[in-house]
Amino acid sequence: MTSVVLEGVSKVFNAGRADEVTALTGVDLTVARGEFVSLIGPSGCGKSTLLRLVGDLIQPTSGAITVAGKSARTARVDQEYGIAFQQAGLFDWRTVQRNVELPLELRGSPRQERHDRAREMLDLVGLAEFAGHYPAQLSGGMQQRVAIARALAVHPPLLLMDEPFGALDEMTRERLQDELLRICASTGTSTIFVTHSIPEAVYLSDRVVVMSARPGRITEVVPVDLGPRTEATRQSPGFFAGITKVRKALRGDPVPAAEPLVAP
Amino acid sequence: MNRRLRLALGGVGAVLVGVALWEGYKAVGDPDGTVLFGARVLPRTDDAAMPHVWTVLSRFGDPELAGGDPIWLVVLQACLFTLRSVAIGFVAGALVGLLLAVLMQRLRVVERGLLPYVILSQTVPLIALAPVIAGWGGRLAIGPYPWQPWMSVTVIALYLAFFPVAVGMLRGLQSPAPIAEELMRSYAAGWWRTLVKLRLPASTPYLFPALRLAAAAAVVGAVVGEISTGTRGGVGRLVIEYSREATTDPAKVFTAMVGAAALGLAVAAIVGLGEFLVGRRRVRA
Amino acid sequence: MTTAVDPVVAADPAAPVVARRRHGSAFVPPLLVGVVGLLLWEAVVTLGRVAPYVLPAPSAIGEQLWQSREVVWRTGLASGGNALIGLLVGAAVGLLAAMVAARFAYLGEVSIPVAAALNALPIIALAPILNNMFDSTSSVPRRLVVAIVVFFPVFVNALRGLREVDPIHRDLMASYAARGWTVTRLVRLPAALPFVFTGLRQASSLAVIAAVVAEYFGGLQNGLGSRITSAAANTAYPRAWAFVVGACVLGLVFYLAALLLERLVMPWRRV
């Protein structure tokens, strides 16, 4: 079973104008059900654009996108995916609980079910006791966890994440990585995960999709097989081998030296 | 360019819509207004209460009184007279506000003692003082110079103009992030250099909205002030004088009102021009 | 705290700088300044023999305030009623107009500069014209002046708030396939609330100012404004000041009411 299929997808912004930009060209990618795929590459390689195309937040210039066996648009209308961004994007005027309930509300779920499901999700991200707080009372890491709980609340078969841990400190980041893997494993969710960090991509993914810029395209797909992740995984030779492989794939591109490949 | 054209069209459209509403209501409405429960809730539409737009426009060309200057000249002179009070009041008020803001930023004690009053005074109808300050006319003297009635008007304009600037600038001066302040400290820059290099540039996004408020307040202050001084010369006084002739010459008061509106727009445009020039220099730099 | 300019704050340079981090001592410096200021004022006026038409002594003003307390109360109620009715009407119309203008991109883009230009006009000077259009014995002209004055800050601020939607929220609502009224209800309106209240806060003070000052231009004379002018015309300056104090208290009441409403409606801004 496949979760997402992209065939010959390209995206041109401002077509026909002086500031025309080819953000993506000739992208073919298949994500299997339950698979965790990371997109990595330098700034401007179109990884966020790719994610937004899958979510039907923007439309491709050419090519076809299938999500859960439907067109991307139908999948969005049917809410086949949950999405989380680099910023939490919570509603300041809603409590944590009501923020997580939001997608359920829009689906017309009954009140009791909404409440219970939101509680369940907040439990999952370890924030149950903050249900009554407003976002402004939480730290950045906690807000990000609420955003993830919100993305998971409808039990989507697909999770789209755009550098969700980018603004967090390393300790919080590693803890959330483990939580995310645990949640995905327990719910069988497929995930497309955009990141700047090579170790993060390798640690989380079944496959790492390496991209390059100008024009944005996929240059290599690196499979990672580390088995179930544990404390020891981050020190294992397989982990470091994966990092080396991805780094080499990234270096293989004629990337200008001025552009940092990886966030430190 | 395209955007500017659209905005210009919008402005023209707004004027046309306003004229259409005025004439449309005049054509449709009851000449004696609509009375509900003993109170007239819709205005009278007869020519005495709502003259035609073209009547008002043609009135500009006629003499103010038989054989006198044409009314456009009278209104223009009145506007220029008021503009003096507005300009002096605005500039002096902005300077006082700026100094006060710097003082409050520099000395925390001053801020804590004074700021609540500055904010309180925002909420109270200080303009209500106008008739009281008008009492200074003809009785005070600054050295050899007798106190002129227009000085009362200027004081009122100054009084209204200085508060937005003081509060807005204080916030602007306090806006730089602690990191930026620490950076300046690491350069061993003193208070003055931090003010010039960091705080003042950082406060420009706050300065111009404050100046716009101050300019509008100065115009309102001057117009209302003139009504209370009881001295001829300004456009505010003209509004009152002409409104007393409303039964015999209804279009006249509208010419004065158009003049007051033009004055408000002109002052706003001058501040906008200043903002544009400063903004352009910043972009170039 | 933040490096970026808060859009709400930048749009409202006159908003109060809320003193958060201070505790019990917060009231001491302003109280001290107030008491010392009053004493100084009294001393300068009595010792310097300042004529009452320049500046009456606070004690004289207080005495007049006490003597005319019934008139101050009655005229204050009249002015307050005019201000309140005008404020409610003007704010309601301003809000509705902003919601309509926000629905159409062109209208929204054009109407902010147009409204800003109109707001720079001395609207209060409309009072004599309105007195001619209605009856000079009616309260409608003054209330109408208040409503027109109030309309602009509410309209401009609300429209600004309604037009600014966080791009992340826009993407999020698109991912939920939410459109039109749902987005307005869930995102635009709550996100615009801080802007709306900024407008209401400015409007609450303006309403009182307009209600008082509109009486300087003639019309029905039962409010504070007419008492200030008539006392000043009779050279009863301490009495005029007493009515000014009444107007100040009225303005303060309106402002605090707006502030209180803001806190009740937006509990999340308190944290």
Coordinates of C-alpha atoms in Angstrom, one line a residue, chain A residues 67-194:
Chain A
V67 CA -2.5 11.0 -1.3
A68 CA -4.2 7.9 0.2
G69 CA -5.3 6.8 -3.3
K70 CA -7.0 10.1 -4.0
S71 CA -6.0 13.4 -5.6
A72 CA -4.2 15.8 -3.2
R73 CA -7.2 18.1 -3.2
T74 CA -9.7 15.4 -2.3
A75 CA -7.3 14.1 0.4
R76 CA -7.1 17.6 1.9
V77 CA -10.9 18.0 1.9
D78 CA -11.2 14.6 3.5
Q79 CA -8.5 15.6 6.0
E80 CA -6.3 12.6 5.3
Y81 CA -3.3 14.3 6.8
G82 CA -2.2 16.3 9.8
I83 CA 0.3 19.1 9.5
A84 CA 2.8 20.8 11.8
F85 CA 5.1 23.7 11.0
Q86 CA 8.3 25.2 12.3
Q87 CA 6.3 27.6 14.4
A88 CA 3.6 26.1 16.5
G89 CA 1.0 28.4 15.1
L90 CA -1.4 27.9 18.0
F91 CA -4.4 30.1 18.5
D92 CA -3.5 32.5 21.3
W93 CA -7.2 32.8 22.2
R94 CA -7.8 29.1 22.8
T95 CA -6.6 27.0 25.7
V96 CA -4.3 24.2 24.9
Q97 CA -7.2 21.7 25.1
R98 CA -9.3 23.8 22.7
N99 CA -6.4 24.2 20.3
V100 CA -6.1 20.4 20.0
E101 CA -9.8 20.1 19.6
L102 CA -9.8 22.5 16.6
P103 CA -9.4 20.0 13.8
L104 CA -12.0 17.7 15.4
E105 CA -14.4 20.7 15.7
L106 CA -14.1 21.4 12.0
R107 CA -14.9 17.7 11.3
G108 CA -18.0 18.0 13.4
S109 CA -17.1 15.5 16.0
P110 CA -19.4 15.5 19.0
R111 CA -18.3 17.4 22.1
Q112 CA -17.5 14.5 24.3
E113 CA -15.5 12.7 21.6
R114 CA -13.6 15.9 21.0
H115 CA -12.8 16.3 24.6
D116 CA -11.6 12.7 25.1
R117 CA -9.5 12.6 22.0
A118 CA -7.8 15.9 22.8
R119 CA -7.0 14.6 26.3
E120 CA -5.6 11.4 24.8
M121 CA -3.4 13.4 22.5
L122 CA -2.2 15.7 25.2
D123 CA -1.4 12.6 27.3
L124 CA 0.6 11.3 24.4
V125 CA 2.8 14.4 24.2
G126 CA 2.9 14.6 28.0
L127 CA 1.0 17.9 28.5
A128 CA -2.3 16.7 30.0
E129 CA -1.9 18.9 33.1
F130 CA -1.6 22.0 30.9
A131 CA -4.9 21.5 29.1
G132 CA -6.4 24.6 30.7
H133 CA -3.4 26.9 30.0
Y134 CA -3.2 29.4 27.2
P135 CA -0.4 29.1 24.7
A136 CA 1.3 32.2 26.0
Q137 CA 1.9 30.4 29.3
L138 CA 3.9 27.6 27.7
S139 CA 7.5 27.4 26.6
G140 CA 8.4 27.1 22.9
G141 CA 9.0 23.3 23.2
M142 CA 5.7 22.8 24.9
Q143 CA 3.9 24.8 22.3
Q144 CA 5.5 22.7 19.6
R145 CA 4.2 19.5 21.4
V146 CA 0.7 21.0 21.4
A147 CA 1.0 21.6 17.7
I148 CA 2.0 18.0 17.2
A149 CA -0.9 16.8 19.3
R150 CA -3.2 19.0 17.2
A151 CA -1.8 17.4 14.0
L152 CA -2.3 13.9 15.4
A153 CA -5.8 14.6 16.9
V154 CA -7.8 13.4 13.9
H155 CA -5.7 10.2 13.8
P156 CA -4.5 11.1 10.3
P157 CA -3.0 8.3 8.2
L158 CA -0.4 10.8 7.0
L159 CA 1.7 13.3 9.0
L160 CA 3.4 16.3 7.2
M161 CA 6.0 18.0 9.3
D162 CA 8.0 21.1 8.2
E163 CA 11.0 21.4 10.4
P164 CA 8.9 21.1 13.5
F165 CA 11.8 20.8 15.9
G166 CA 13.9 23.5 14.1
A167 CA 13.6 26.1 16.8
L168 CA 14.1 23.8 19.8
D169 CA 17.2 23.1 21.9
E170 CA 19.0 19.8 21.4
M171 CA 17.7 18.0 24.5
T172 CA 14.1 18.8 23.9
R173 CA 14.6 18.0 20.2
E174 CA 15.9 14.5 21.0
R175 CA 13.2 13.8 23.4
L176 CA 10.5 14.9 20.9
Q177 CA 12.1 12.8 18.2
D178 CA 11.7 9.7 20.4
E179 CA 8.1 10.7 21.2
L180 CA 7.3 11.2 17.6
L181 CA 8.7 7.8 16.6
R182 CA 6.8 6.1 19.4
I183 CA 3.5 7.8 18.3
C184 CA 4.0 7.0 14.7
A185 CA 4.8 3.4 15.5
S186 CA 1.8 3.0 17.8
T187 CA -0.6 4.6 15.3
G188 CA 0.8 3.3 12.0
T189 CA 1.1 6.8 10.6
S190 CA 3.1 7.6 7.5
T191 CA 5.3 10.7 7.9
I192 CA 7.0 13.2 5.6
F193 CA 9.5 15.2 7.6
V194 CA 11.4 18.2 6.4

